[in-house]
mmCIF file of C-alpha atoms in Angstrom:
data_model
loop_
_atom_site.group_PDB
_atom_site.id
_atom_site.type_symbol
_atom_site.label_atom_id
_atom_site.label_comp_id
_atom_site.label_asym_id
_atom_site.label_seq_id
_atom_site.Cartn_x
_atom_site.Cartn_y
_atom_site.Cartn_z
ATOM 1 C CA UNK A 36 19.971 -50.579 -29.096
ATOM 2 C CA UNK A 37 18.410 -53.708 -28.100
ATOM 3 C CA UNK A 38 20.414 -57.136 -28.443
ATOM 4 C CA UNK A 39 16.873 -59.101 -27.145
ATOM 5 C CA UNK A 40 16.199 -61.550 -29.780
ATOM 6 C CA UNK A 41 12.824 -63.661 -30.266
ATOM 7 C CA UNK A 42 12.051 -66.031 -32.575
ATOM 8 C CA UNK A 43 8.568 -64.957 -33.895
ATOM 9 C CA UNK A 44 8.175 -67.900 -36.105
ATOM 10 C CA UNK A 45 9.567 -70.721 -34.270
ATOM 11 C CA UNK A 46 6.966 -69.629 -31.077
ATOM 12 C CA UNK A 47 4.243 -69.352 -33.777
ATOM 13 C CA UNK A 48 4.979 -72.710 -35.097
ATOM 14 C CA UNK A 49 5.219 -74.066 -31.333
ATOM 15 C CA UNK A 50 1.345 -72.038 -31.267
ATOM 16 C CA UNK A 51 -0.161 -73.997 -34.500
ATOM 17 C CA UNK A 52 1.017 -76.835 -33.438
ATOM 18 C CA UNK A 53 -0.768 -76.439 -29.942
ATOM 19 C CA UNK A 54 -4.007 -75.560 -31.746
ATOM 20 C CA UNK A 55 -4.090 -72.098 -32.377
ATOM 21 C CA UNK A 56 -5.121 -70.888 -35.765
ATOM 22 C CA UNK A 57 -2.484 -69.308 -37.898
ATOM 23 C CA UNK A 58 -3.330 -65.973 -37.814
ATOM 24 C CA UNK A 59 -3.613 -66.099 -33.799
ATOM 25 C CA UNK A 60 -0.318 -67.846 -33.637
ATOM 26 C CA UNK A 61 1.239 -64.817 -35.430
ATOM 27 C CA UNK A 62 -0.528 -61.973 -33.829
ATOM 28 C CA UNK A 63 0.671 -63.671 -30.224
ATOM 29 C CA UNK A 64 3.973 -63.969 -31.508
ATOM 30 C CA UNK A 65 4.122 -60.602 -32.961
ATOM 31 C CA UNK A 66 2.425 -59.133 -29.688
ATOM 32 C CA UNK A 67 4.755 -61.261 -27.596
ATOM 33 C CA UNK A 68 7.683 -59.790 -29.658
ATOM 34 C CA UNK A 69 6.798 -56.102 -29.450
ATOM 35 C CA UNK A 70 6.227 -56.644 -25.320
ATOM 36 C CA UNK A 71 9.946 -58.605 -25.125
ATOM 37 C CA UNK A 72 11.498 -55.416 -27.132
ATOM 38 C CA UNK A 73 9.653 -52.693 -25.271
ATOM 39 C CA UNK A 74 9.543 -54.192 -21.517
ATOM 40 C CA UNK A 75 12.409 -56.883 -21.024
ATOM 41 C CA UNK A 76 15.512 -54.889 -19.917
ATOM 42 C CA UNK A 77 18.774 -56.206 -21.183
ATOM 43 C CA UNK A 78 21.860 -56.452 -19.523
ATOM 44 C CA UNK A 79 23.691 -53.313 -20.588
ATOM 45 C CA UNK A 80 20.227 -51.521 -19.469
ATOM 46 C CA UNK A 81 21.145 -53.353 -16.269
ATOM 47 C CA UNK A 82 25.041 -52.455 -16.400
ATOM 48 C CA UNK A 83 24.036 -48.388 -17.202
ATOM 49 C CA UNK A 84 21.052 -48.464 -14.506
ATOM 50 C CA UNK A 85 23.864 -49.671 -12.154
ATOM 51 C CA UNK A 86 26.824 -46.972 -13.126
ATOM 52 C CA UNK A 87 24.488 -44.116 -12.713
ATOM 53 C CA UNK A 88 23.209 -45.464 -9.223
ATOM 54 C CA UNK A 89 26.437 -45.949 -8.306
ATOM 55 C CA UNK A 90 27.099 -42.501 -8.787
ATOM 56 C CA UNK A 91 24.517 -40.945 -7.569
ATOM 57 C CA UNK A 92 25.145 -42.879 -4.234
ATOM 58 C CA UNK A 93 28.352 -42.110 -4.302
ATOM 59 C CA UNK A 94 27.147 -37.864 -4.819
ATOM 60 C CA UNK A 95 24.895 -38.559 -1.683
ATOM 61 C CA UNK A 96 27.624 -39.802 0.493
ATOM 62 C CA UNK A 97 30.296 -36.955 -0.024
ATOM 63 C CA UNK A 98 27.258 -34.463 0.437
ATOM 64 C CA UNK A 99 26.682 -36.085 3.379
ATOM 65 C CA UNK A 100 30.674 -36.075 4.905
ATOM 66 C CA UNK A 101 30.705 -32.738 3.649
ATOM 67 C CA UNK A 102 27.425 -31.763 5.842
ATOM 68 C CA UNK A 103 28.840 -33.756 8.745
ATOM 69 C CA UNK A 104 32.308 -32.033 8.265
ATOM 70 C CA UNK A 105 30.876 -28.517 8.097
ATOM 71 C CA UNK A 106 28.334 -29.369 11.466
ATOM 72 C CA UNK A 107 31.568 -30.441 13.453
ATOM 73 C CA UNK A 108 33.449 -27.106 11.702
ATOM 74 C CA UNK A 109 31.010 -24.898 13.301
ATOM 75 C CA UNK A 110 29.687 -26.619 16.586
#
């Protein structure tokens, strides 16, 4: 679920009022929209990105004490 907001019609306004033509102003806003909803990550896509990094890290490391453990076990 994204919690990204845009205002489409405020930014289209801004547009018109720069000199674009109405229906430009609204197919950039709608474009711009669709590209923020799609592409921008939000924070809890941060916070979950982070969680299962952290555990996968933390997989690699006792894989890694366990192969160290078991080299010193049988050396």
């Amino acid at each position: 679920m994204r919690t990204t907001t845009f205002d489409t019609l405020a930014f289209a306004k801004k547009l018109k009022a720069a000199g674009f033509t109405e229906e430009q102003a609204e197919t950039l806003a709608h474009a711009q929209a669709e590209l923020i909803d799609e592409r921008l990550a939000t924070k809890t896509d941060l916070e979950r990105l982070e969680l299962r990094l952290t555990i996968r890290m933390g997989a690699m490391i006792a894989a890694g004490v366990a192969f160290l453990a078991a080299i010193k076990l049988f050396s």
